Amino acid sequence: MPDLVVTNLAGQSELLTDYKNLSRKRKVNGDRSLTFFVVQTLSNAHAFPLVCEESTLEYMGDRYRIKGIDERAIAGTPVKDVSASHVFFDIIDVHQYEVLSPGTKNISEIMSFALKGTGWTFSIIDAFGTIKLEDDDEFGNDNALALFQRALELFQAEFELSGTDVRIRTKIGSTPDFQFRFGHNVKTLSRNVNTNDLSTFIKGYGKELTEKDIKDTSINYASRTGTWADVADPHHYTSQVGATFTASFTGTGVFFRHYADNRGGVWEFVLNGDKKKRVSTWSSAAQTKVVELFRNLDEGTYSMVATFKGDDSKHVPSTGKGTSRGWAYRDLAGSNKTLDIYRERVGDERFSCLAEYTSPMASVYGIRHAPPVKSDSITDQAKLLAALKRAIIDKPEISIELEFIELQNAGFTITKPGLGDTVPTIYEPLGVDVDLRVMEIEDYPESYQSPKVALSNVRRKFADVQFDRAKAILDKIWDENSGKIRYNVYTEAVKKATAALNNSLTQLEYPEGMGIIARDPNDASRFVAVRSSGIGVTTDGGETFGEAITADGVTTSLLTAGQIKTNNIQIIGNDDLFYWDGNYLIAINATDPNRWIRLKSGELYIKRGGIYIERPDGYVVVNDGILQNDFNINGATPPFTDTPITVNGYWWQTIETHPYNCQFYTFKHDSRYLKVRVGLYAESASGGSRISVTDTNGTILAQRSTSITDSNDDLPVFGETLTVDLGVPTGDMISVYVRLNTGAYGSKAFGRVIRMWKEG
């Protein structure tokens, strides 16, 4: 019998005995609870007082928190009826005060935010798409349980618990080798068929538009006064100050269409003798404009007068002051009319997208309308249509409750179904022969009472989206023509393993109570053990199993494979959450879900974080997202030029044999090399000319000499490049001098710096 351990809020734990009628209840995406009845006895006197509100119970690997107690006395003996909920639901006491920023989100981002600070981790097992949070779709500022349940709704996901990890799937459960059948393993059964919600047609509405009006029609002005110059439709204008045009319309808004150029002037519009708006028809470039005049009016009929006011005070007409034109469109034949009239959106116009779906079952039941679906999070018609297909109930809802006998010795690979499993159900007396899903299980682990199972095809909240990729995956590995696995699927590791098996490097043993052992005949300490608890590989005779597959997961020290194909990989650290969701490689800061790094092909996106790039020599080029390179090389101003150096046109010149300073340069040491392109020539070949680059101590870093005497020669004009090795970058500011001297006193030397830059 499993142990039941009770722990009170003070941390005192005791083993509880003498309890009765213990039952567990589990539902798909819902209740996980434990109930029992306990009588105070001498043997449990130390534990009985700990059975109180908010104490925890540990049973068969799960922890529950006592939420309900009915205490009373029977014949003077204290008794308690206890009900406890799984501790996962304690996350209702954690409040997420922050709100996720709007934008496209994947399920890992949403779950990281919802479960932050709860002590629970999560694993995304299947592939999910993304959702878009609009500016007014607030996700946050609520308790963690409410946010978790909303996340399940948004992604149509289901969950199961494993230790302190929440495993998220499109659909939990499987299709086991099991069936419920009358006279075989079904003890009692009741069936309920409900067609109250049966429908075959459904309509959906996406997010409601923020703009409450829509363009209805376009009209020309009705009348005008003053002198007008009608060049040609639609370009009408007047230059007479005080000229007017009028119009009447029915609606909620009006826009003005006009030509605009550098001769344009100003119109003043007055609506119903009250509201005013000025519009300039001046523009530096000739163009047509449509300008909002009045919007968000109460639906009604309005009269409007436009009066030409003359020049735009900010722009003098190109034809001269006082000659501006009041441009206004008017088009009798086309659509370029003076005014665009807006009206309130009505009916379906109010929504960003619409969709309708008619089920194939309409051919059986006729057209039956379901309540329309409205979603403030959907703006795409394809997504809305998918939501409609999930929402409609186009088949009779079948619910069956049964008790079944566990067949522990009847040869079944699974003696009882699991939560979420789809199980064939056959019950001839009631005419039942359907595949139904296990939506609820109530079992009694410590008695012979048959478990109760609720089966249904009813779509539960959060729980009915499934993406079937089995056929696509199968096609990649199975060749229908040959009836064999495709050869190119095998990796070298698989081929070697296959060869080892086929060459009988192992043999099978069946030791009593130890399952199956496949032992290496060359080393008895190396073997594979196959047991009901899992598969293990040992190299030390069974002392340890470094490689193992169990119901709790896979443990391995080395994984050899050509490819690992998975929908989601998640690594949870102390500071960050790393995962691959099938679209991106993402790292999220565990304390700030709005601080993350996302990587995909062709894009690295960093939000509220920095990037660090270190060169091979150790210098950090980019530090916390900030480029550390300074591209400037600045010469001194005024030039740092010694007296023996004079300037002759574009050239420095000197007659001194001692090198004197031509200029002083300062720059940041963020590159390995300094490149200096110099020009150089001499008055006489015998004297020559030399230019050098030195540090502040006078040490020559690089130099070049020449005896060329022609300043128009390619060499002195376009020069040569001196390379200075500055060493490993330090980021410090350093300086160099450029110096010039002649080889023979009195013979002029000429030099110049054509260009200077950093490299490497």
Short mmCIF file of C-alpha atoms in Angstrom, two decimals, residues 329-718:
data_model
loop_
_atom_site.label_atom_id
_atom_site.label_comp_id
_atom_site.label_asym_id
_atom_site.label_seq_id
_atom_site.Cartn_x
_atom_site.Cartn_y
_atom_site.Cartn_z
CA TYR A 329 -11.12 69.30 -57.32
CA ARG A 330 -14.34 68.93 -59.26
CA ASP A 331 -14.99 66.00 -61.56
CA LEU A 332 -18.31 65.35 -63.26
CA ALA A 333 -17.26 62.27 -65.23
CA GLY A 334 -14.83 60.48 -62.93
CA SER A 335 -14.21 59.71 -59.25
CA ASN A 336 -11.93 62.66 -58.43
CA LYS A 337 -14.66 64.65 -56.73
CA THR A 338 -14.31 67.47 -54.22
CA LEU A 339 -15.33 65.72 -51.02
CA ASP A 340 -15.16 62.16 -49.65
CA ILE A 341 -18.07 61.49 -47.27
CA TYR A 342 -17.75 59.04 -44.36
CA ARG A 343 -20.50 57.24 -42.44
CA GLU A 344 -20.71 54.93 -39.43
CA ARG A 345 -19.68 51.31 -39.92
CA VAL A 346 -22.66 49.02 -39.57
CA GLY A 347 -23.00 45.27 -39.22
CA ASP A 348 -20.08 43.26 -40.56
CA GLU A 349 -18.18 46.42 -41.54
CA ARG A 350 -17.20 46.86 -37.89
CA PHE A 351 -14.83 43.88 -37.89
CA SER A 352 -11.30 43.35 -39.20
CA CYS A 353 -12.20 39.98 -40.74
CA LEU A 354 -15.18 37.68 -41.22
CA ALA A 355 -15.48 33.95 -41.89
CA GLU A 356 -18.22 31.36 -42.34
CA TYR A 357 -18.03 27.58 -42.17
CA THR A 358 -20.55 24.95 -43.24
CA SER A 359 -19.89 21.45 -41.90
CA PRO A 360 -20.12 18.43 -44.22
CA MET A 361 -22.65 17.12 -41.66
CA ALA A 362 -25.13 19.66 -43.07
CA SER A 363 -25.97 16.97 -45.64
CA VAL A 364 -27.24 14.82 -42.75
CA TYR A 365 -28.77 17.30 -40.32
CA GLY A 366 -29.46 20.27 -42.59
CA ILE A 367 -28.34 23.82 -41.85
CA ARG A 368 -28.28 24.48 -38.11
CA HIS A 369 -26.79 27.75 -36.95
CA ALA A 370 -24.31 27.83 -34.08
CA PRO A 371 -23.84 30.95 -31.94
CA PRO A 372 -21.34 33.22 -33.72
CA VAL A 373 -17.74 33.34 -32.55
CA LYS A 374 -16.20 36.73 -31.74
CA SER A 375 -12.47 37.03 -31.06
CA ASP A 376 -10.62 40.21 -30.12
CA SER A 377 -7.29 38.50 -30.81
CA ILE A 378 -7.85 37.45 -34.45
CA THR A 379 -7.32 39.80 -37.40
CA ASP A 380 -6.63 37.14 -40.05
CA GLN A 381 -9.44 35.37 -41.89
CA ALA A 382 -7.58 32.04 -42.16
CA LYS A 383 -7.03 31.94 -38.39
CA LEU A 384 -10.64 32.87 -37.80
CA LEU A 385 -11.83 30.04 -40.08
CA ALA A 386 -9.64 27.57 -38.18
CA ALA A 387 -11.16 28.80 -34.91
CA LEU A 388 -14.67 28.26 -36.31
CA LYS A 389 -13.87 24.67 -37.28
CA ARG A 390 -12.63 24.06 -33.73
CA ALA A 391 -15.67 25.68 -32.13
CA ILE A 392 -18.50 24.04 -34.06
CA ILE A 393 -20.13 20.92 -32.62
CA ASP A 394 -21.34 19.14 -35.75
CA LYS A 395 -21.83 15.66 -34.33
CA PRO A 396 -23.99 14.44 -31.45
CA GLU A 397 -22.19 14.81 -28.14
CA ILE A 398 -21.74 11.38 -26.61
CA SER A 399 -20.86 11.02 -22.93
CA ILE A 400 -20.42 7.61 -21.32
CA GLU A 401 -19.70 6.78 -17.71
CA LEU A 402 -18.47 3.30 -16.90
CA GLU A 403 -16.71 1.14 -14.37
CA PHE A 404 -14.11 -1.18 -15.76
CA ILE A 405 -12.33 -4.22 -14.45
CA GLU A 406 -8.55 -3.97 -14.62
CA LEU A 407 -7.17 -6.85 -16.65
CA GLN A 408 -3.80 -7.35 -15.08
CA ASN A 409 -3.40 -10.91 -16.29
CA ALA A 410 -5.35 -10.88 -19.54
CA GLY A 411 -2.42 -10.22 -21.86
CA PHE A 412 -3.03 -6.52 -22.51
CA THR A 413 0.05 -4.35 -22.96
CA ILE A 414 -1.72 -1.62 -20.99
CA THR A 415 -3.94 -2.76 -18.15
CA LYS A 416 -5.88 0.47 -17.93
CA PRO A 417 -6.24 3.61 -20.03
CA GLY A 418 -4.64 6.93 -19.22
CA LEU A 419 -6.12 10.39 -19.11
CA GLY A 420 -6.71 11.73 -22.60
CA ASP A 421 -6.40 8.32 -24.29
CA THR A 422 -8.70 7.53 -27.22
CA VAL A 423 -10.21 4.09 -26.62
CA PRO A 424 -12.56 1.96 -28.78
CA THR A 425 -15.75 1.42 -26.75
CA ILE A 426 -18.10 -1.45 -27.58
CA TYR A 427 -21.30 -2.07 -25.61
CA GLU A 428 -23.79 -4.12 -27.55
CA PRO A 429 -26.83 -3.70 -25.21
CA LEU A 430 -26.81 0.06 -25.79
CA GLY A 431 -25.64 -0.07 -29.39
CA VAL A 432 -22.34 1.66 -28.65
CA ASP A 433 -19.40 1.13 -31.00
CA VAL A 434 -17.36 4.34 -31.16
CA ASP A 435 -13.91 5.73 -30.45
CA LEU A 436 -14.17 7.95 -27.39
CA ARG A 437 -11.65 9.90 -25.39
CA VAL A 438 -10.97 9.41 -21.67
CA MET A 439 -11.86 12.84 -20.26
CA GLU A 440 -12.03 11.94 -16.57
CA ILE A 441 -10.76 9.14 -14.33
CA GLU A 442 -11.69 8.44 -10.73
CA ASP A 443 -9.79 5.51 -9.25
CA TYR A 444 -9.34 3.88 -5.86
CA PRO A 445 -5.68 2.82 -5.55
CA GLU A 446 -6.12 1.07 -2.18
CA SER A 447 -9.27 -0.94 -2.82
CA TYR A 448 -10.68 -3.44 -5.30
CA GLN A 449 -13.39 -1.01 -6.35
CA SER A 450 -13.46 -0.64 -10.12
CA PRO A 451 -12.24 2.71 -11.45
CA LYS A 452 -14.80 5.04 -12.98
CA VAL A 453 -14.10 6.53 -16.37
CA ALA A 454 -15.91 9.31 -18.21
CA LEU A 455 -15.63 8.99 -21.99
CA SER A 456 -16.75 11.59 -24.46
CA ASN A 457 -16.38 13.10 -27.88
CA VAL A 458 -17.41 16.45 -26.39
CA ARG A 459 -14.90 19.19 -27.03
CA ARG A 460 -13.54 20.41 -23.71
CA LYS A 461 -12.32 23.93 -23.19
CA PHE A 462 -8.66 24.39 -24.17
CA ALA A 463 -8.50 20.79 -25.32
CA ASP A 464 -9.28 19.95 -28.92
CA VAL A 465 -6.57 21.04 -31.33
CA GLN A 466 -4.36 18.39 -32.93
CA PHE A 467 -1.90 18.69 -35.78
CA ASP A 468 -1.40 15.25 -37.35
CA ARG A 469 2.11 15.05 -38.80
CA ALA A 470 2.37 11.25 -38.70
CA LYS A 471 1.90 10.72 -42.45
CA ALA A 472 4.43 13.39 -43.40
CA ILE A 473 6.99 11.92 -41.00
CA LEU A 474 6.30 8.37 -42.17
CA ASP A 475 6.79 9.30 -45.84
CA LYS A 476 10.30 10.50 -45.06
CA ILE A 477 11.41 7.14 -43.67
CA TRP A 478 9.16 4.50 -45.32
CA ASP A 479 9.32 3.48 -48.98
CA GLU A 480 5.88 2.21 -49.99
CA ASN A 481 7.20 0.62 -53.21
CA SER A 482 9.77 -1.59 -51.51
CA GLY A 483 7.95 -1.90 -48.19
CA LYS A 484 11.19 -1.06 -46.38
CA ILE A 485 12.75 1.81 -44.46
CA ARG A 486 14.61 4.14 -46.80
CA TYR A 487 18.34 3.42 -46.75
CA ASN A 488 19.39 7.07 -46.63
CA VAL A 489 17.65 7.43 -43.27
CA TYR A 490 20.32 5.33 -41.58
CA THR A 491 23.36 7.15 -40.15
CA GLU A 492 26.78 5.58 -39.74
CA ALA A 493 26.05 5.10 -36.03
CA VAL A 494 22.86 3.20 -36.85
CA LYS A 495 24.62 1.06 -39.46
CA LYS A 496 27.36 0.12 -36.99
CA ALA A 497 24.79 -0.72 -34.34
CA THR A 498 22.83 -2.85 -36.83
CA ALA A 499 25.98 -4.68 -37.88
CA ALA A 500 26.84 -5.38 -34.25
CA LEU A 501 23.43 -6.94 -33.62
CA ASN A 502 23.39 -8.94 -36.84
CA ASN A 503 26.87 -10.29 -36.17
CA SER A 504 25.65 -11.71 -32.83
CA LEU A 505 27.91 -9.63 -30.66
CA THR A 506 25.23 -9.91 -27.99
CA GLN A 507 23.11 -12.71 -26.65
CA LEU A 508 19.90 -12.77 -24.64
CA GLU A 509 19.41 -13.99 -21.07
CA TYR A 510 16.20 -14.37 -19.04
CA PRO A 511 17.22 -14.29 -15.35
CA GLU A 512 14.45 -14.77 -12.78
CA GLY A 513 12.74 -11.48 -11.92
CA MET A 514 15.19 -9.40 -14.00
CA GLY A 515 13.47 -9.11 -17.37
CA ILE A 516 15.72 -9.62 -20.39
CA ILE A 517 19.49 -9.08 -20.43
CA ALA A 518 21.51 -8.70 -23.64
CA ARG A 519 25.13 -9.28 -22.57
CA ASP A 520 28.34 -8.60 -24.47
CA PRO A 521 30.01 -12.03 -24.77
CA ASN A 522 33.44 -10.37 -24.75
CA ASP A 523 32.82 -8.40 -21.52
CA ALA A 524 30.27 -9.77 -19.05
CA SER A 525 30.09 -6.43 -17.20
CA ARG A 526 28.65 -4.74 -20.29
CA PHE A 527 24.97 -5.49 -20.92
CA VAL A 528 21.56 -4.04 -21.75
CA ALA A 529 18.70 -4.69 -19.30
CA VAL A 530 15.08 -4.60 -20.54
CA ARG A 531 12.52 -4.43 -17.72
CA SER A 532 9.02 -3.11 -17.14
CA SER A 533 10.53 0.00 -15.52
CA GLY A 534 12.63 0.82 -18.57
CA ILE A 535 15.72 0.01 -20.62
CA GLY A 536 19.22 0.50 -19.17
CA VAL A 537 22.80 0.11 -20.42
CA THR A 538 25.62 -0.66 -17.98
CA THR A 539 29.38 -1.11 -18.29
CA ASP A 540 30.01 -2.04 -14.63
CA GLY A 541 27.93 -5.16 -14.19
CA GLY A 542 24.76 -3.33 -13.20
CA GLU A 543 26.15 -1.09 -10.46
CA THR A 544 25.09 1.96 -12.46
CA PHE A 545 23.11 2.54 -15.65
CA GLY A 546 24.58 5.63 -17.29
CA GLU A 547 22.32 5.23 -20.31
CA ALA A 548 18.65 4.59 -19.63
CA ILE A 549 15.13 5.09 -20.94
CA THR A 550 12.35 5.16 -18.33
CA ALA A 551 8.90 6.68 -17.97
CA ASP A 552 10.58 9.73 -16.40
CA GLY A 553 12.75 10.45 -19.43
CA VAL A 554 16.04 9.59 -21.17
CA THR A 555 19.49 9.69 -19.53
CA THR A 556 22.62 9.43 -21.65
CA SER A 557 26.25 10.48 -21.48
CA LEU A 558 26.73 10.37 -25.27
CA LEU A 559 24.11 10.74 -27.99
CA THR A 560 25.20 9.65 -31.47
CA ALA A 561 22.85 10.54 -34.32
CA GLY A 562 22.84 12.01 -37.80
CA GLN A 563 20.04 14.38 -36.91
CA ILE A 564 17.88 15.15 -33.91
CA LYS A 565 14.43 16.20 -35.09
CA THR A 566 12.16 17.67 -32.46
CA ASN A 567 9.56 20.38 -32.13
CA ASN A 568 10.85 21.89 -28.94
CA ILE A 569 14.09 21.76 -26.98
CA GLN A 570 14.11 23.65 -23.68
CA ILE A 571 17.02 24.22 -21.30
CA ILE A 572 16.17 25.87 -18.00
CA GLY A 573 18.99 27.61 -16.14
CA ASN A 574 19.13 29.87 -13.09
CA ASP A 575 19.20 33.10 -15.07
CA ASP A 576 17.81 32.29 -18.52
CA LEU A 577 15.42 30.00 -20.39
CA PHE A 578 16.83 28.57 -23.63
CA TYR A 579 14.66 26.78 -26.14
CA TRP A 580 14.11 25.97 -29.78
CA ASP A 581 10.42 26.16 -30.71
CA GLY A 582 10.69 25.02 -34.34
CA ASN A 583 10.96 28.62 -35.61
CA TYR A 584 13.54 30.38 -33.46
CA LEU A 585 16.37 29.71 -31.04
CA ILE A 586 15.38 31.90 -28.09
CA ALA A 587 16.92 32.87 -24.75
CA ILE A 588 14.57 34.62 -22.31
CA ASN A 589 15.67 36.32 -19.11
CA ALA A 590 13.96 34.37 -16.31
CA THR A 591 13.14 37.54 -14.34
CA ASP A 592 12.13 39.77 -17.27
CA PRO A 593 10.16 38.10 -20.10
CA ASN A 594 10.53 41.25 -22.24
CA ARG A 595 14.33 40.82 -22.29
CA TRP A 596 15.32 38.16 -24.83
CA ILE A 597 17.49 37.12 -27.77
CA ARG A 598 15.98 35.44 -30.84
CA LEU A 599 17.96 33.74 -33.61
CA LYS A 600 16.76 32.46 -36.95
CA SER A 601 18.24 32.13 -40.41
CA GLY A 602 19.37 35.57 -41.51
CA GLU A 603 18.37 37.40 -38.34
CA LEU A 604 19.62 37.93 -34.78
CA TYR A 605 17.15 40.02 -32.74
CA ILE A 606 18.17 41.28 -29.31
CA LYS A 607 15.51 42.94 -27.15
CA ARG A 608 16.62 44.96 -24.12
CA GLY A 609 20.00 43.24 -24.07
CA GLY A 610 23.53 43.65 -25.33
CA ILE A 611 25.85 41.76 -27.63
CA TYR A 612 29.53 41.12 -26.97
CA ILE A 613 32.06 40.41 -29.74
CA GLU A 614 35.66 39.62 -28.81
CA ARG A 615 38.47 39.49 -31.35
CA PRO A 616 40.85 36.51 -31.43
CA ASP A 617 43.47 38.66 -29.67
CA GLY A 618 41.08 39.37 -26.78
CA TYR A 619 39.96 42.92 -27.57
CA VAL A 620 36.18 43.40 -27.15
CA VAL A 621 34.96 45.07 -30.35
CA VAL A 622 31.30 45.30 -29.28
CA ASN A 623 30.61 45.68 -25.56
CA ASP A 624 26.98 45.37 -24.35
CA GLY A 625 25.77 46.22 -27.83
CA ILE A 626 28.03 49.29 -28.11
CA LEU A 627 30.67 49.42 -30.85
CA GLN A 628 34.06 50.10 -29.30
CA ASN A 629 35.77 51.21 -32.52
CA ASP A 630 36.53 54.90 -32.94
CA PHE A 631 37.24 55.57 -36.61
CA ASN A 632 38.66 59.06 -36.10
CA ILE A 633 42.34 59.92 -36.43
CA ASN A 634 42.73 63.56 -35.53
CA GLY A 635 45.67 65.78 -36.30
CA ALA A 636 46.52 68.64 -33.96
CA THR A 637 44.83 72.00 -34.59
CA PRO A 638 46.71 74.26 -35.24
CA PRO A 639 49.17 71.79 -36.81
CA PHE A 640 51.94 70.64 -34.47
CA THR A 641 54.75 71.68 -36.83
CA ASP A 642 58.35 72.46 -35.76
CA THR A 643 59.98 75.70 -37.00
CA PRO A 644 62.45 73.97 -39.38
CA ILE A 645 59.43 72.54 -41.24
CA THR A 646 57.71 74.88 -43.70
CA VAL A 647 54.72 74.37 -45.96
CA ASN A 648 55.24 74.69 -49.69
CA GLY A 649 51.90 74.27 -51.46
CA TYR A 650 50.66 70.79 -50.57
CA TRP A 651 54.07 69.70 -49.24
CA TRP A 652 56.04 69.95 -46.05
CA GLN A 653 59.69 70.83 -46.71
CA THR A 654 62.93 71.03 -44.73
CA ILE A 655 66.68 71.39 -45.30
CA GLU A 656 67.56 69.83 -41.91
CA THR A 657 69.18 66.42 -41.53
CA HIS A 658 67.60 66.02 -38.08
CA PRO A 659 63.99 64.79 -38.31
CA TYR A 660 61.52 67.47 -37.17
CA ASN A 661 57.78 67.22 -36.44
CA CYS A 662 55.40 67.87 -39.33
CA GLN A 663 52.20 66.95 -37.41
CA PHE A 664 50.94 65.16 -34.32
CA TYR A 665 48.03 62.59 -34.56
CA THR A 666 45.83 61.12 -31.81
CA PHE A 667 43.48 58.11 -32.05
CA LYS A 668 41.99 55.22 -30.10
CA HIS A 669 43.99 52.00 -30.01
CA ASP A 670 41.22 49.69 -31.24
CA SER A 671 43.00 48.13 -34.23
CA ARG A 672 46.29 46.24 -34.62
CA TYR A 673 47.81 48.31 -37.42
CA LEU A 674 48.11 51.99 -38.34
CA LYS A 675 48.41 52.58 -42.09
CA VAL A 676 50.00 55.83 -43.31
CA ARG A 677 49.99 56.62 -47.03
CA VAL A 678 52.83 59.12 -47.69
CA GLY A 679 54.18 61.09 -50.63
CA LEU A 680 57.91 61.90 -50.78
CA TYR A 681 60.49 63.48 -53.10
CA ALA A 682 63.82 65.37 -52.86
CA GLU A 683 65.42 68.46 -54.38
CA SER A 684 68.53 66.43 -55.28
CA ALA A 685 69.13 62.73 -55.58
CA SER A 686 72.30 62.99 -53.54
CA GLY A 687 70.47 64.56 -50.61
CA GLY A 688 67.33 62.42 -50.75
CA SER A 689 64.32 62.69 -48.47
CA ARG A 690 63.03 60.62 -45.51
CA ILE A 691 59.67 60.63 -43.73
CA SER A 692 59.08 58.69 -40.48
CA VAL A 693 56.35 57.82 -38.01
CA THR A 694 57.45 57.84 -34.34
CA ASP A 695 55.87 57.39 -30.94
CA THR A 696 55.85 60.12 -28.29
CA ASN A 697 59.28 58.94 -27.08
CA GLY A 698 60.82 59.44 -30.51
CA THR A 699 61.09 55.72 -31.32
CA ILE A 700 60.75 55.20 -35.07
CA LEU A 701 57.75 52.97 -35.79
CA ALA A 702 57.99 53.08 -39.61
CA GLN A 703 59.88 55.16 -42.22
CA ARG A 704 60.45 55.55 -45.95
CA SER A 705 63.30 57.25 -47.90
CA THR A 706 63.57 58.24 -51.56
CA SER A 707 65.95 59.94 -53.99
CA ILE A 708 63.22 60.73 -56.52
CA THR A 709 63.35 64.39 -57.55
CA ASP A 710 60.17 64.67 -59.67
CA SER A 711 57.07 65.75 -57.70
CA ASN A 712 54.85 64.71 -60.60
CA ASP A 713 56.07 61.12 -60.56
CA ASP A 714 53.49 58.52 -59.56
CA LEU A 715 55.46 57.48 -56.48
CA PRO A 716 55.57 60.81 -54.70
CA VAL A 717 52.10 61.84 -55.79
CA PHE A 718 50.29 58.59 -54.89
#
